[in-house]
């Protein structure tokens, strides 16, 4: 994490890939019904990512907030 923090002014996006499930999760995951101020930007980006993946190979990814989405599974 120190390496990421040291480069924080150069980083445009940080994506964490997980191997379980076809989901794109956006922050925050530490509480339900708690969202960052740029939540609409995050949802838009996640939906564009899901669309690009679907256009590439037909795989469908579900977009959800990490806290809300994972609590309902």
XYZ file of C-alpha atoms in Angstrom:
73
model
C 0.000 0.000 0.000
C 2.893 2.361 0.651
C 3.821 2.182 -3.052
C 0.297 3.204 -4.064
C 0.196 6.028 -1.529
C 3.536 7.340 -2.767
C 2.119 7.572 -6.299
C -1.289 8.974 -5.363
C -0.828 12.136 -7.480
C -0.088 10.069 -10.598
C -2.833 7.465 -10.243
C -5.998 8.040 -12.278
C -7.778 4.836 -11.233
C -7.242 1.810 -9.032
C -8.958 -1.417 -9.951
C -8.930 -4.485 -7.761
C -9.834 -7.675 -9.594
C -11.356 -10.607 -7.768
C -11.821 -14.088 -9.169
C -15.170 -14.923 -7.583
C -18.340 -13.823 -9.300
C -18.980 -11.576 -12.249
C -19.396 -8.326 -10.397
C -17.908 -4.883 -10.648
C -17.930 -3.379 -7.170
C -17.543 0.316 -6.502
C -16.761 1.928 -3.104
C -17.485 1.919 -0.280
C -17.687 -1.540 1.242
C -17.216 -0.877 4.930
C -20.888 0.054 5.536
C -24.201 -0.355 3.783
C -25.989 2.684 2.357
C -22.800 4.760 2.623
C -21.467 6.320 -0.566
C -18.607 8.612 -1.551
C -19.402 12.044 -2.972
C -18.476 10.895 -6.491
C -20.756 7.845 -6.448
C -22.430 8.778 -9.750
C -19.022 8.935 -11.464
C -18.111 5.548 -9.996
C -21.382 3.974 -11.151
C -20.940 5.438 -14.616
C -17.392 4.095 -14.913
C -18.421 0.665 -13.613
C -21.309 0.484 -16.087
C -19.005 1.464 -18.950
C -16.573 -1.267 -17.860
C -19.397 -3.824 -17.770
C -20.530 -2.717 -21.223
C -17.032 -2.999 -22.674
C -16.648 -6.523 -21.294
C -20.066 -7.537 -22.638
C -19.203 -6.091 -26.068
C -15.882 -7.923 -26.097
C -16.973 -11.470 -25.251
C -20.612 -11.401 -24.156
C -19.867 -11.886 -20.456
C -22.338 -10.027 -18.254
C -21.048 -8.308 -15.134
C -23.349 -6.989 -12.445
C -22.525 -3.493 -11.148
C -23.076 -2.840 -7.465
C -21.913 -0.910 -4.452
C -19.577 -3.150 -2.450
C -21.290 -2.643 0.897
C -24.879 -2.897 -0.297
C -24.315 -5.572 -2.920
C -22.241 -8.014 -0.937
C -24.507 -7.814 2.097
C -27.464 -9.077 0.052
C -25.622 -12.106 -1.345
